[in-house]
PDB file of N, CA and C in Angstrom:
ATOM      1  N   UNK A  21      -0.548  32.481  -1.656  1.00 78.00           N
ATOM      2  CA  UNK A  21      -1.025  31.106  -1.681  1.00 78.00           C
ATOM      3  C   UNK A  21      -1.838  30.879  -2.955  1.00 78.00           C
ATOM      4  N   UNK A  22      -1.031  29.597  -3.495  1.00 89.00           N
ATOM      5  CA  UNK A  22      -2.379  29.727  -4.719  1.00 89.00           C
ATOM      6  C   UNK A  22      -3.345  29.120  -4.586  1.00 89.00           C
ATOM      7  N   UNK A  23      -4.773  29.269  -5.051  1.00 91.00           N
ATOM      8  CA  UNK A  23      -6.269  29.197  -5.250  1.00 91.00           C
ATOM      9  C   UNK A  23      -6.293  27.914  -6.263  1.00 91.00           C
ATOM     10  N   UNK A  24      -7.678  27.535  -6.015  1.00 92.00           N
ATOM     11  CA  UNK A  24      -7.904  26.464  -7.127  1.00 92.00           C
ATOM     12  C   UNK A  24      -7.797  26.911  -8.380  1.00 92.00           C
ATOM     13  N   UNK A  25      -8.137  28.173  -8.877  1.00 94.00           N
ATOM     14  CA  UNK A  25      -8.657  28.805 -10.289  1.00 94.00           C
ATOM     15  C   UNK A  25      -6.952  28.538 -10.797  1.00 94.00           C
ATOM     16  N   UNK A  26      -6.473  29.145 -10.366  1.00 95.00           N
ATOM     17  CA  UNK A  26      -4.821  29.504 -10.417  1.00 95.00           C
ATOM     18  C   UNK A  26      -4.391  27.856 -10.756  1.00 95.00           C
ATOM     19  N   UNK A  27      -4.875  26.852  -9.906  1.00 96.00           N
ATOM     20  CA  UNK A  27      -3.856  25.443 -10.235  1.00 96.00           C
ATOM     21  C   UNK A  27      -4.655  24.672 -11.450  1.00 96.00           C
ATOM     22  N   UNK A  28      -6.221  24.702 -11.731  1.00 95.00           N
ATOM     23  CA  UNK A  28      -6.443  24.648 -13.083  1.00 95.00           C
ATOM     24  C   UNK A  28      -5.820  25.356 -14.147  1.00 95.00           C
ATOM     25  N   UNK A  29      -5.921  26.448 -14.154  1.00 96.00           N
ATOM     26  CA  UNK A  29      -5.013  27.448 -15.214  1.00 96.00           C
ATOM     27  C   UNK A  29      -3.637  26.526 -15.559  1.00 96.00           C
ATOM     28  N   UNK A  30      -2.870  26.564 -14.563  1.00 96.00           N
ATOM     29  CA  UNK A  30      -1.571  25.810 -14.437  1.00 96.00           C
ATOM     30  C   UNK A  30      -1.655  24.578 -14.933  1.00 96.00           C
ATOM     31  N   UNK A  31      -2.211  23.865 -14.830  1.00 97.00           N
ATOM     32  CA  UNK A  31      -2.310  22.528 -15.373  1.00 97.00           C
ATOM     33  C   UNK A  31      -2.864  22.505 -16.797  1.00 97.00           C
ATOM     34  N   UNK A  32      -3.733  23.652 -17.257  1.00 96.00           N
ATOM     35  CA  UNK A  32      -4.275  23.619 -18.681  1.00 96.00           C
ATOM     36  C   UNK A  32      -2.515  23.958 -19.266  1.00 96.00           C
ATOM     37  N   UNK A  33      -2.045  24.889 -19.069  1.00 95.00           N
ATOM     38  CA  UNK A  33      -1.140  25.821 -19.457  1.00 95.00           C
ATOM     39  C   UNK A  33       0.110  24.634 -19.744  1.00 95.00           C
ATOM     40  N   UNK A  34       0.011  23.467 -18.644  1.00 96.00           N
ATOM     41  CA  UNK A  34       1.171  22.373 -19.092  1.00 96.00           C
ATOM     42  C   UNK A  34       0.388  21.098 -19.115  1.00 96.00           C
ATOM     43  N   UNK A  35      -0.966  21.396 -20.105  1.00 96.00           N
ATOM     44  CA  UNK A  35      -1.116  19.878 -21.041  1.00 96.00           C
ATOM     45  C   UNK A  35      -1.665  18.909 -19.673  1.00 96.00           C
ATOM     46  N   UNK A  36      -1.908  19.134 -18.592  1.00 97.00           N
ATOM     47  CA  UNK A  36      -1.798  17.739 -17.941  1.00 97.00           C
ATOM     48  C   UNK A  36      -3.071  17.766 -17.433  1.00 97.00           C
ATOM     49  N   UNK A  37      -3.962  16.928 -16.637  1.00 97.00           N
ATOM     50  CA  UNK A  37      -5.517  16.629 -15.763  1.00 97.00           C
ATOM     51  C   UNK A  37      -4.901  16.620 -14.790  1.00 97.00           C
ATOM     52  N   UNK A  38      -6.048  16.897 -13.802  1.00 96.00           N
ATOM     53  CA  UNK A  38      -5.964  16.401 -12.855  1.00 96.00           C
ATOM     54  C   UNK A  38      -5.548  15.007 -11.993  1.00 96.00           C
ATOM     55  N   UNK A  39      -5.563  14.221 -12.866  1.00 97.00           N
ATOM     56  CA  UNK A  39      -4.938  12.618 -12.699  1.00 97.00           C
ATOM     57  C   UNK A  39      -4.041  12.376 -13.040  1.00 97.00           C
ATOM     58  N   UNK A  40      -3.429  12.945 -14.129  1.00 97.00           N
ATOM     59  CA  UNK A  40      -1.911  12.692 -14.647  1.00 97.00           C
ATOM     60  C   UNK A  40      -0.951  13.461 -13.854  1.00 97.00           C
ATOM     61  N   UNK A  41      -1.761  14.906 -13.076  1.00 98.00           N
ATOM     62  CA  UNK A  41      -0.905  15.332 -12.400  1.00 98.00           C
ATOM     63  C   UNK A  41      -0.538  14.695 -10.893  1.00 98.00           C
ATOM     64  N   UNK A  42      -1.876  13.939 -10.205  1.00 98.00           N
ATOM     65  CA  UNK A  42      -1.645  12.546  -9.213  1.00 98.00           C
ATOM     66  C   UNK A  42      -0.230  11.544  -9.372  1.00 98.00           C
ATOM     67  N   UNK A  43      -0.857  10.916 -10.785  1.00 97.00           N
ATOM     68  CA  UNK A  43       0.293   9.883 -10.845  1.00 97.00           C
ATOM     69  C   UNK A  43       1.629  10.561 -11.080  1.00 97.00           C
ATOM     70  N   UNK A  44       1.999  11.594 -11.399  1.00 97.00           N
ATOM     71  CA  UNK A  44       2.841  12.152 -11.825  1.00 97.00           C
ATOM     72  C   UNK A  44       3.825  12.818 -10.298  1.00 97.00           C
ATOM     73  N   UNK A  45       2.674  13.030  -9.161  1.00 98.00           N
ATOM     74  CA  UNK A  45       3.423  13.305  -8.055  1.00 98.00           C
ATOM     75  C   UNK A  45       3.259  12.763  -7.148  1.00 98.00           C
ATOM     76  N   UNK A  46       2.323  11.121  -7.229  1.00 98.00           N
ATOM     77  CA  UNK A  46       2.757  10.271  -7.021  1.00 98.00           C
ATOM     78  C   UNK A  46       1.580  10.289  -5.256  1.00 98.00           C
ATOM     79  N   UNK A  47       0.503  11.902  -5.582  1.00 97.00           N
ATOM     80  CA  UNK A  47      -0.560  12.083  -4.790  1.00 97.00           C
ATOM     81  C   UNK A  47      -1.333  11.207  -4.586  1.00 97.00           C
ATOM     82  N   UNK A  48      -2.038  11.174  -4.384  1.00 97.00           N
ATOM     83  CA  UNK A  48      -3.883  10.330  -4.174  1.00 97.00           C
ATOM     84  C   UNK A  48      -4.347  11.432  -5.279  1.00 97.00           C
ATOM     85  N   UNK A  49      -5.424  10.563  -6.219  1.00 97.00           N
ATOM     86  CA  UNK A  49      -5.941  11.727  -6.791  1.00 97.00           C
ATOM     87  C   UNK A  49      -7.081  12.098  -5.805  1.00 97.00           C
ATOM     88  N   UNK A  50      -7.785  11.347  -4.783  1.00 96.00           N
ATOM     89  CA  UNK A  50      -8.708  12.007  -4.299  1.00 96.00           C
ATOM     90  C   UNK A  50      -8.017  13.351  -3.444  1.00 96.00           C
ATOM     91  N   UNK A  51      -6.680  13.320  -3.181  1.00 96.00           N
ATOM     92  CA  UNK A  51      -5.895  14.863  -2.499  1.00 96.00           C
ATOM     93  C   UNK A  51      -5.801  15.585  -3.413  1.00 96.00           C
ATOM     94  N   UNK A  52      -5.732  15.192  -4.608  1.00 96.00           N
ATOM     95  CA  UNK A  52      -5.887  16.544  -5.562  1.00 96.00           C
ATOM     96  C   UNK A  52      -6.994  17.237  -5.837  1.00 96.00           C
ATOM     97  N   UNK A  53      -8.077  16.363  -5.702  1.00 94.00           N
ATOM     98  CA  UNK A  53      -9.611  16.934  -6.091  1.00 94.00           C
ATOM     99  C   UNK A  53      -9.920  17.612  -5.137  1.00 94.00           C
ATOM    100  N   UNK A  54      -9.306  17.204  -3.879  1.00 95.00           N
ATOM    101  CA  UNK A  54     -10.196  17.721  -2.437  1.00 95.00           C
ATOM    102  C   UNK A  54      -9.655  19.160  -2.481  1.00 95.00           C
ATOM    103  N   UNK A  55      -8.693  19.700  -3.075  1.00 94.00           N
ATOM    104  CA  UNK A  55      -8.062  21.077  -3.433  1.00 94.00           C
ATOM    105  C   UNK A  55      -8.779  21.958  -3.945  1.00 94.00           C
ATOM    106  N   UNK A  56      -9.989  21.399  -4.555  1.00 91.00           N
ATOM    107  CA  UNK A  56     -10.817  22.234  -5.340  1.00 91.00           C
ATOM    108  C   UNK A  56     -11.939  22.541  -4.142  1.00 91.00           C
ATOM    109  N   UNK A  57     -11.854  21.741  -3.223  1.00 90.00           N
ATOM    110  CA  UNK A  57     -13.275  21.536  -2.351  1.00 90.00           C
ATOM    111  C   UNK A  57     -12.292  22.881  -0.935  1.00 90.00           C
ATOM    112  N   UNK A  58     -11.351  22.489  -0.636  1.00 90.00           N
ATOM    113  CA  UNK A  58     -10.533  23.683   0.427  1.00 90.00           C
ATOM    114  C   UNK A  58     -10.106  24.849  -0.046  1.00 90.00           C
ATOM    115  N   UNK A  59     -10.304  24.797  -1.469  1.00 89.00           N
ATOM    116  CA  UNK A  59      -9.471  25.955  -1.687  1.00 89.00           C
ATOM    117  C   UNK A  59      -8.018  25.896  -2.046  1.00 89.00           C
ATOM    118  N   UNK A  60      -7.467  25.212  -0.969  1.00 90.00           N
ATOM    119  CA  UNK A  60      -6.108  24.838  -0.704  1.00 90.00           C
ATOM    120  C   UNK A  60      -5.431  24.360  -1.231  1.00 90.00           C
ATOM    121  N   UNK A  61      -4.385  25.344  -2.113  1.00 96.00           N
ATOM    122  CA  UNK A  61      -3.521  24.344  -2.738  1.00 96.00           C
ATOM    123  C   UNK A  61      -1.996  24.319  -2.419  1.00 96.00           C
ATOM    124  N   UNK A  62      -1.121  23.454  -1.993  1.00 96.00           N
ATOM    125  CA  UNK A  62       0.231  23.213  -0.942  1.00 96.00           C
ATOM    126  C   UNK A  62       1.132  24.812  -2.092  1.00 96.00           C
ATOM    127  N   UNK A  63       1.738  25.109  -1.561  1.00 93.00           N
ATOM    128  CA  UNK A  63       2.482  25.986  -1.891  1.00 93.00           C
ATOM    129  C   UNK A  63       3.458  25.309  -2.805  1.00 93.00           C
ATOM    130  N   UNK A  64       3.884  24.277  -2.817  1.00 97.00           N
ATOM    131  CA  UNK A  64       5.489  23.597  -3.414  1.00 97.00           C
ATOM    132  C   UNK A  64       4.673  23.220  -4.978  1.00 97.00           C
ATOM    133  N   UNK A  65       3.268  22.960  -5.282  1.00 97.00           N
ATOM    134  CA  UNK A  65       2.421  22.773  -6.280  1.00 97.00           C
ATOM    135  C   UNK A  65       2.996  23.769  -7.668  1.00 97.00           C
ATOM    136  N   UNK A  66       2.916  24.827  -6.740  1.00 96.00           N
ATOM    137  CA  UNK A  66       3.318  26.121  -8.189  1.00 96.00           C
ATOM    138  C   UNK A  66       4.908  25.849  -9.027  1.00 96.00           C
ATOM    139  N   UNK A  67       5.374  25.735  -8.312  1.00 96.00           N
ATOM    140  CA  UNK A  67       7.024  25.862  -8.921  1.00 96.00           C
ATOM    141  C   UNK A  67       7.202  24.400  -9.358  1.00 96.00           C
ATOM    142  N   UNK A  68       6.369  23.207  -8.648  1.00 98.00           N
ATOM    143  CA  UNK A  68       6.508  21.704  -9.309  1.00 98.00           C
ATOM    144  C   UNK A  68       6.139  22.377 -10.919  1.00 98.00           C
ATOM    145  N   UNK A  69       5.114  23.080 -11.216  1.00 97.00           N
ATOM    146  CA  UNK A  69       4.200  23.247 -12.564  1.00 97.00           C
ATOM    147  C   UNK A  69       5.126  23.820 -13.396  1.00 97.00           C
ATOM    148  N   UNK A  70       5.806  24.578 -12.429  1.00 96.00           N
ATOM    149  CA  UNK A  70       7.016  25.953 -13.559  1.00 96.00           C
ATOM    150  C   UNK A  70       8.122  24.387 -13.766  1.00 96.00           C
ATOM    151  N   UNK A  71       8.686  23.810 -13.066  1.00 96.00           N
ATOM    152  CA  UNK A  71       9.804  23.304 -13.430  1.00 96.00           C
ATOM    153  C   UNK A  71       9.166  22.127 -14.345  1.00 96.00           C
ATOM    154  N   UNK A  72       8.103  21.537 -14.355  1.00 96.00           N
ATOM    155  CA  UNK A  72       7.607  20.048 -15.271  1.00 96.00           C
ATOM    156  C   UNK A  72       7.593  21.290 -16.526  1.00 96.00           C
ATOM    157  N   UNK A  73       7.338  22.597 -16.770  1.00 95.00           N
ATOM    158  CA  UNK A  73       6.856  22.874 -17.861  1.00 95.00           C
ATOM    159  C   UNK A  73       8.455  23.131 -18.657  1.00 95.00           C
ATOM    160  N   UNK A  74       9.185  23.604 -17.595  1.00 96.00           N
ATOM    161  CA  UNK A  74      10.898  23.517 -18.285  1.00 96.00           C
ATOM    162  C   UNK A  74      11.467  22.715 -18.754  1.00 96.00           C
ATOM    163  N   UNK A  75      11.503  21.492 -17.973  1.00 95.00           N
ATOM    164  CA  UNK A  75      12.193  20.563 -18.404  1.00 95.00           C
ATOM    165  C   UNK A  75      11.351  20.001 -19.781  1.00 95.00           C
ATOM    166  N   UNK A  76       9.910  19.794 -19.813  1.00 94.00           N
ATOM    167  CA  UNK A  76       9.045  19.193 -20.994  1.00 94.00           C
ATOM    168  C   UNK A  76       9.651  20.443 -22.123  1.00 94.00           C
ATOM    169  N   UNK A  77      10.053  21.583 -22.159  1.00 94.00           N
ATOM    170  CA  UNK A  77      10.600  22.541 -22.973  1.00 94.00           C
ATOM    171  C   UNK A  77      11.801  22.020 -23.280  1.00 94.00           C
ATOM    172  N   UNK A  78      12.739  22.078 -22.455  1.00 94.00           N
ATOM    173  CA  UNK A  78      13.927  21.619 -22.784  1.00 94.00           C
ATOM    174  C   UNK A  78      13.607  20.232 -23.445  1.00 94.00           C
ATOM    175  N   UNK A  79      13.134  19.418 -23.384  1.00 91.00           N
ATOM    176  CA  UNK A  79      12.825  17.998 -24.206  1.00 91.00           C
ATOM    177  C   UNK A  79      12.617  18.172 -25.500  1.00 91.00           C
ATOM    178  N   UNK A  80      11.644  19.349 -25.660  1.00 89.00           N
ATOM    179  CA  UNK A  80      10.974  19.588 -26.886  1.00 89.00           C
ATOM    180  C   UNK A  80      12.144  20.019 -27.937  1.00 89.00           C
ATOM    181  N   UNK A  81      13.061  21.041 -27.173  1.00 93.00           N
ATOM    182  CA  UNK A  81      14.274  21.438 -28.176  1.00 93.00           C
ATOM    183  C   UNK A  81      15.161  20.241 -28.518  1.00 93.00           C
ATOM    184  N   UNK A  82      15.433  19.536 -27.088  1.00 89.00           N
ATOM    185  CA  UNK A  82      16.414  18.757 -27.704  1.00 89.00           C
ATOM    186  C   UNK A  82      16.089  17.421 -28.357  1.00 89.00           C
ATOM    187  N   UNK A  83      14.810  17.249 -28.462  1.00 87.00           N
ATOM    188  CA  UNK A  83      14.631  16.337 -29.479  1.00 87.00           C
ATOM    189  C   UNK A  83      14.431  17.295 -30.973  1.00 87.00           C
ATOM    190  N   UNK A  84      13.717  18.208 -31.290  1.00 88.00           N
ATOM    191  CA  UNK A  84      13.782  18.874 -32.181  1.00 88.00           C
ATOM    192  C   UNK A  84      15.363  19.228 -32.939  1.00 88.00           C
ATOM    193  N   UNK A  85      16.274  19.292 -32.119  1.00 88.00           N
ATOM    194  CA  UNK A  85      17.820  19.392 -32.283  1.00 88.00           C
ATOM    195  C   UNK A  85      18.713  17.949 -32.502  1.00 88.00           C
ATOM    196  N   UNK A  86      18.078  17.427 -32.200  1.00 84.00           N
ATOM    197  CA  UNK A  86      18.905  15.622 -32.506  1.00 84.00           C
ATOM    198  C   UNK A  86      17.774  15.454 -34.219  1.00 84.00           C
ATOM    199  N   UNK A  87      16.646  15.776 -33.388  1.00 83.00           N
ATOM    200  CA  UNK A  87      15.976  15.513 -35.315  1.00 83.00           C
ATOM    201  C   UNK A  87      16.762  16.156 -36.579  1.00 83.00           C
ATOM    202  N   UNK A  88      16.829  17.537 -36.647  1.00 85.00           N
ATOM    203  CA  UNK A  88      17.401  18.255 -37.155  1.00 85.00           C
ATOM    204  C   UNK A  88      19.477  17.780 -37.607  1.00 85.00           C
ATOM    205  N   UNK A  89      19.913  17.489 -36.530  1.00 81.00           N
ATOM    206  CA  UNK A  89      21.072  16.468 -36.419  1.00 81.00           C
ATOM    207  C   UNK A  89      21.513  15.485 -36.922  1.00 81.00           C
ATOM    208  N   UNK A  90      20.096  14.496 -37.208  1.00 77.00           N
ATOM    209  CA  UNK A  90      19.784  13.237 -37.180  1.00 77.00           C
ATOM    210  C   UNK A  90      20.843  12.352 -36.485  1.00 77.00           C
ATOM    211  N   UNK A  91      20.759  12.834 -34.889  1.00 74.00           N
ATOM    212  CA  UNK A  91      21.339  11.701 -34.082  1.00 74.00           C
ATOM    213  C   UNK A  91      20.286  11.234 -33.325  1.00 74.00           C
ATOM    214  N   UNK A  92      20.622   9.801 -33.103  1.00 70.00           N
ATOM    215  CA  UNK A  92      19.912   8.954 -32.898  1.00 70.00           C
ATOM    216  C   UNK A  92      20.482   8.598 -31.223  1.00 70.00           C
ATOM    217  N   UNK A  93      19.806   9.004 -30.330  1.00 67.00           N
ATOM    218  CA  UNK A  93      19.978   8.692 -28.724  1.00 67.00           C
ATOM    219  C   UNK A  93      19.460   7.046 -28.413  1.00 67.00           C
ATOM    220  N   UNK A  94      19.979   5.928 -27.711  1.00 64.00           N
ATOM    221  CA  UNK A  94      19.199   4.906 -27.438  1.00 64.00           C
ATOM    222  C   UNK A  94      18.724   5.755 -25.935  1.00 64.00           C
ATOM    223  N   UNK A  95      17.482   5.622 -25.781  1.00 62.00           N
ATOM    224  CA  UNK A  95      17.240   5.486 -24.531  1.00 62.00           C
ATOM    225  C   UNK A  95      16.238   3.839 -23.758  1.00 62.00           C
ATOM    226  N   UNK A  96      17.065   3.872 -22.580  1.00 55.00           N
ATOM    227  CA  UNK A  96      16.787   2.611 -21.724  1.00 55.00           C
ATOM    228  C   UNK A  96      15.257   2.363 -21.191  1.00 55.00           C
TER     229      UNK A  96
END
């Protein structure tokens, strides 16, 4: 189970606060803070952190690779 220490770490490690990670999963931020106060942090938390940090990786290449390209994507 992970610990509070462990889901700060995680969140330094992918750039985000505590609030961006709320709006981002769409929590209460007061359920995210109260994590620090139980201890408790939901189990599905860890692997959300591993996969936002993949896909923001994969972004990073493939815009770095269209730059490099110079293709130009419209996005909507």
């Amino acid at each position: 189970k992970m610990d509070n220490n462990k889901f700060v770490k995680l969140l330094k490690e992918s750039n985000l606060n505590k609030k961006e990670f709320s709006e981002k999963t769409k929590l209460a931020y007061s359920t995210v803070g109260n994590w620090a106060t139980s201890n408790n942090v939901p189990d599905w938390v860890e692997s959300w952190l591993e996969n936002y940090n993949k896909v923001k990786a994969y972004d990073d290449i493939k815009e770095k690779i269209l730059e490099i390209e110079n293709i130009k994507i419209k996005t909507s």
